Coordinates of C-alpha atoms in Angstrom, one line a residue:
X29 CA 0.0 0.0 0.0
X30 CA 1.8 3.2 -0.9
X31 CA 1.8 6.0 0.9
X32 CA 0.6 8.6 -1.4
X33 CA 0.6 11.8 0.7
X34 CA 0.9 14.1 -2.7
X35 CA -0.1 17.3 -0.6
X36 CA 2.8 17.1 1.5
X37 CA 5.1 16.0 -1.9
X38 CA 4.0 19.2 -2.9
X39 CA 4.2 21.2 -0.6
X40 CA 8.1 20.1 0.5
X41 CA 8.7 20.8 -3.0
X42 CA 7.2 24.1 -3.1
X43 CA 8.8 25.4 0.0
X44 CA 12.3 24.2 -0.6
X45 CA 12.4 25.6 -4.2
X46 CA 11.0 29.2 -2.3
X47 CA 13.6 29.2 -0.2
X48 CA 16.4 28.4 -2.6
X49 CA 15.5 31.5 -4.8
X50 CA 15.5 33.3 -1.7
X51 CA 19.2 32.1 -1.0
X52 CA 20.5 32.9 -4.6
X53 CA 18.5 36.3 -4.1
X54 CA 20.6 37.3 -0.7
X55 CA 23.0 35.9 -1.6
X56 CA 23.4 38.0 -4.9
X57 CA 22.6 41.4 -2.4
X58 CA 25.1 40.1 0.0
X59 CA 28.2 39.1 -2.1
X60 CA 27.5 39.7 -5.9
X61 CA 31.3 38.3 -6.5
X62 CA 30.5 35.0 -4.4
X63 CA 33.2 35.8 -2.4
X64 CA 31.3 35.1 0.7
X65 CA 29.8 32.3 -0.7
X66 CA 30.3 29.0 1.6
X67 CA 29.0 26.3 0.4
X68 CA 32.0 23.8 0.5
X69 CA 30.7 22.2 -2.9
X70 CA 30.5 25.2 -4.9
X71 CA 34.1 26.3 -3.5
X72 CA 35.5 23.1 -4.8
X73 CA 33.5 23.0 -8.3
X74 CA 32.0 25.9 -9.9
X75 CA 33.2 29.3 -9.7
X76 CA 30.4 31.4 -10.9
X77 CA 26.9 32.3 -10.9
X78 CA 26.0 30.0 -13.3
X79 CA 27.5 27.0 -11.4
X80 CA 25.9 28.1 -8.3
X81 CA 22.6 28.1 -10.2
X82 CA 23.8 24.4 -11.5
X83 CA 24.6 23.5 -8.6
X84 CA 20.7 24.4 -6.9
X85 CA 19.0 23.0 -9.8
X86 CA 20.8 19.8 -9.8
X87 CA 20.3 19.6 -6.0
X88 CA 16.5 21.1 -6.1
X89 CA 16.3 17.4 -8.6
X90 CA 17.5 15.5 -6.4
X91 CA 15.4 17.1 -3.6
X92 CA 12.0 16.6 -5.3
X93 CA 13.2 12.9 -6.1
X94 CA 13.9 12.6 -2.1
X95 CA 10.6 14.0 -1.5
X96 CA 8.7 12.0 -4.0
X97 CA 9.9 8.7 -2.3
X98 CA 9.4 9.7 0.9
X99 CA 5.8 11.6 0.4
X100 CA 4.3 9.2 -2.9
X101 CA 6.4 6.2 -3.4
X102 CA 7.2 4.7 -0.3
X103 CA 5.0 1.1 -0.4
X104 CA 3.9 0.6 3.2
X105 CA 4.2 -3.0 3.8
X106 CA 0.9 -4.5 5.4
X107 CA 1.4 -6.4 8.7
X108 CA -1.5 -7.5 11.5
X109 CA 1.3 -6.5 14.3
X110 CA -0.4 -4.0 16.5
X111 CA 3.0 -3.6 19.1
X112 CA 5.3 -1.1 17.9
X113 CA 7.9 -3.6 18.8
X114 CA 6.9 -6.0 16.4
X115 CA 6.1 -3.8 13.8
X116 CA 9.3 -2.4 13.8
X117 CA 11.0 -6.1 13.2
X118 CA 8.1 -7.0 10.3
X119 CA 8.9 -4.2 8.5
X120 CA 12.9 -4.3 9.4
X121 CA 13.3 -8.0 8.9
X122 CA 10.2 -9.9 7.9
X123 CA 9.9 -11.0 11.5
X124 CA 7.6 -9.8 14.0
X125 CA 9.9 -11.8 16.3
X126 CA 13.5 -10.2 15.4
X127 CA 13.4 -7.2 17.3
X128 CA 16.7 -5.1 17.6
X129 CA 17.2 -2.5 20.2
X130 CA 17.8 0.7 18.5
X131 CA 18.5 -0.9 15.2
X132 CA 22.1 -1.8 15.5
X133 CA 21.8 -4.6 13.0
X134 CA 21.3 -4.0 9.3
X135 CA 18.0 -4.5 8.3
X136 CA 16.8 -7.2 6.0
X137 CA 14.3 -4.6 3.7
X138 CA 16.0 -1.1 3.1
X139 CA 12.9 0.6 2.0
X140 CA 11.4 1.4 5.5
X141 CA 14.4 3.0 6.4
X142 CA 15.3 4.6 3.2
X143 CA 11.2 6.2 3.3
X144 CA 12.2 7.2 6.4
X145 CA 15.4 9.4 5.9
X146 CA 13.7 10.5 2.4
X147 CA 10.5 12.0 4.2
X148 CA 12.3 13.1 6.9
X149 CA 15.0 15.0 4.8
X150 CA 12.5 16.4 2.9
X151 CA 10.3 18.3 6.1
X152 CA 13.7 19.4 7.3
X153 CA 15.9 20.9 4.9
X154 CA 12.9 23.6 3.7
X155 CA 13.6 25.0 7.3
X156 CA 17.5 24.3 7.7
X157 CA 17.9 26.5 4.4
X158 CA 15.6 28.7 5.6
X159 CA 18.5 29.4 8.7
X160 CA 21.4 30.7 5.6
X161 CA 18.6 32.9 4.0
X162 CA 17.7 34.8 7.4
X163 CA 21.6 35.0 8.0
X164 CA 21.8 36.8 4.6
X165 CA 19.0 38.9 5.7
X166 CA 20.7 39.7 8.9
X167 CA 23.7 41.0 7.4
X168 CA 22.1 42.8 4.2
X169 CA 19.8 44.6 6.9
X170 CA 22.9 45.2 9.5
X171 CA 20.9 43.7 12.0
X172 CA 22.5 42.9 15.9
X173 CA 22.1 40.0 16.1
X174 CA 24.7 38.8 18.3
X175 CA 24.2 35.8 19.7
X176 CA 22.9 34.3 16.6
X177 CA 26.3 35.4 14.6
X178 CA 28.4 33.6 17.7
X179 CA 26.4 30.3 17.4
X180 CA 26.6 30.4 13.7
X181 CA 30.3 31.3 13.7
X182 CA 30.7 28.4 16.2
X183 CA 29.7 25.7 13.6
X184 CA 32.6 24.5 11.1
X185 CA 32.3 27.1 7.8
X186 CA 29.4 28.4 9.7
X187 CA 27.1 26.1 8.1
X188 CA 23.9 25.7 10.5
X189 CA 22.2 24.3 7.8
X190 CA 23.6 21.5 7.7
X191 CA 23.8 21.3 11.7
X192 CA 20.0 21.7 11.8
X193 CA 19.4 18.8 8.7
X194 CA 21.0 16.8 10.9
X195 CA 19.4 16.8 14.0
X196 CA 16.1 17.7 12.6
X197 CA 16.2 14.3 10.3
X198 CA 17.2 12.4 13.2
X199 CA 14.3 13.7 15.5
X200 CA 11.9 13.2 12.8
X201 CA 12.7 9.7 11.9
X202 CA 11.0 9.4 15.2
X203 CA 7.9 10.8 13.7
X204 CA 8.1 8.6 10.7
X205 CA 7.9 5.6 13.0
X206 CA 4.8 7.0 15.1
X207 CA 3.2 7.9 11.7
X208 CA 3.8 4.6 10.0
X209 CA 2.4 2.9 13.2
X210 CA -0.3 4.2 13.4
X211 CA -1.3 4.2 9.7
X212 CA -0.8 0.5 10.2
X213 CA -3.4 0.5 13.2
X214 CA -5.9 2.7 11.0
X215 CA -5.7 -0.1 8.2
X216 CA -5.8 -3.2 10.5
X217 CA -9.2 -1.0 12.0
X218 CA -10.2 -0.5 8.5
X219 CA -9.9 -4.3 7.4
X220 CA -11.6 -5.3 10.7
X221 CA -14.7 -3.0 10.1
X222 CA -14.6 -4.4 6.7
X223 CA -15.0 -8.0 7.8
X224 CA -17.5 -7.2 10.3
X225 CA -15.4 -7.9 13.5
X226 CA -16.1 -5.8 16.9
X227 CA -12.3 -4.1 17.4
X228 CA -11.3 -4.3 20.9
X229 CA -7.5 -2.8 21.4

């Protein structure tokens, strides 16, 4: 059963590609020369505006792709298991049985986890990108903003972004799980109702 969610695929792909304009646009007031520029790729491979403009297109692809899998083509796999324990290990390893404290062994189906870094990638980096565009913004404007500067200057190239994408797809992948749960719940419910059985969690 797929997941199908084509309002959020949407939606992730609508935000990140506002945000990306609004990057190239601050940064283009901020440093027309790119001599501020910091993204470590662009440093290493292009050297103008037109390969910082590859560059975002090529990633904005690879975003929507992310995004797709994670919002549209994801197949949830269909399971009876109604412990979150259990589920974990169907959907992990085909047995309800196999459970592994916090994963530590490689999985025998890679979809559920690659669904899960895909979805949760896409919510977050919208908002981690969004962190580099209100820098810009910040500086353009001349803004004090102190202690935002320090923590920012505190992070390696000063790339929060990245800091935030981090985290944020780690504490989401948390989210995935209680989502996928409990989309599995609402379908065992449905197929219950549709046999006629009295549901009694």
């Amino acid at each position: 059963m797929k997941t199908n969610n084509k309002e959020g695929f949407f939606y992730s792909c609508f935000a990140y590609l506002v945000v990306t304009v609004l990057d190239l646009y601050f940064t283009y007031l901020g440093t027309p020369n790119l001599a501020l520029e910091g993204n470590p790729l662009y440093n290493v491979v292009f050297f103008d505006w037109g390969g910082l403009i590859t560059l975002n297109l090529i990633t904005f692809a690879i975003y929507v792709l992310i995004s797709y899998y994670g919002f549209v083509g994801y197949k949830r796999p269909v399971t009876k298991e109604t412990d979150l324990k259990r589920y974990l290990s169907y959907i992990s390893f085909g047995d309800p049985n196999k459970y592994v404290a916090m994963m530590w062994k490689a999985p025998k189906y890679w979809a559920p986890q690659i669904a899960c870094l895909c979805w949760s990638v896409a919510i977050i980096l919208p908002f981690a990108r969004l962190f580099i565009v209100i820098l810009w913004f910040f500086l353009i404007m001349k803004i004090d903003a102190t202690i935002f500067y320090t923590i920012v200057a505190s992070i390696p190239m000063g790339r929060i972004d990245v800091v935030i994408a981090i985290l944020g797809a780690w504490g989401l992948s948390f989210v995935w799980i209680a989502k996928e749960f409990k989309e599995n719940l609402k379908s065992i419910e449905h197929r219950k109702k549709k046999e006629g059985k009295v549901i009694d969690w």
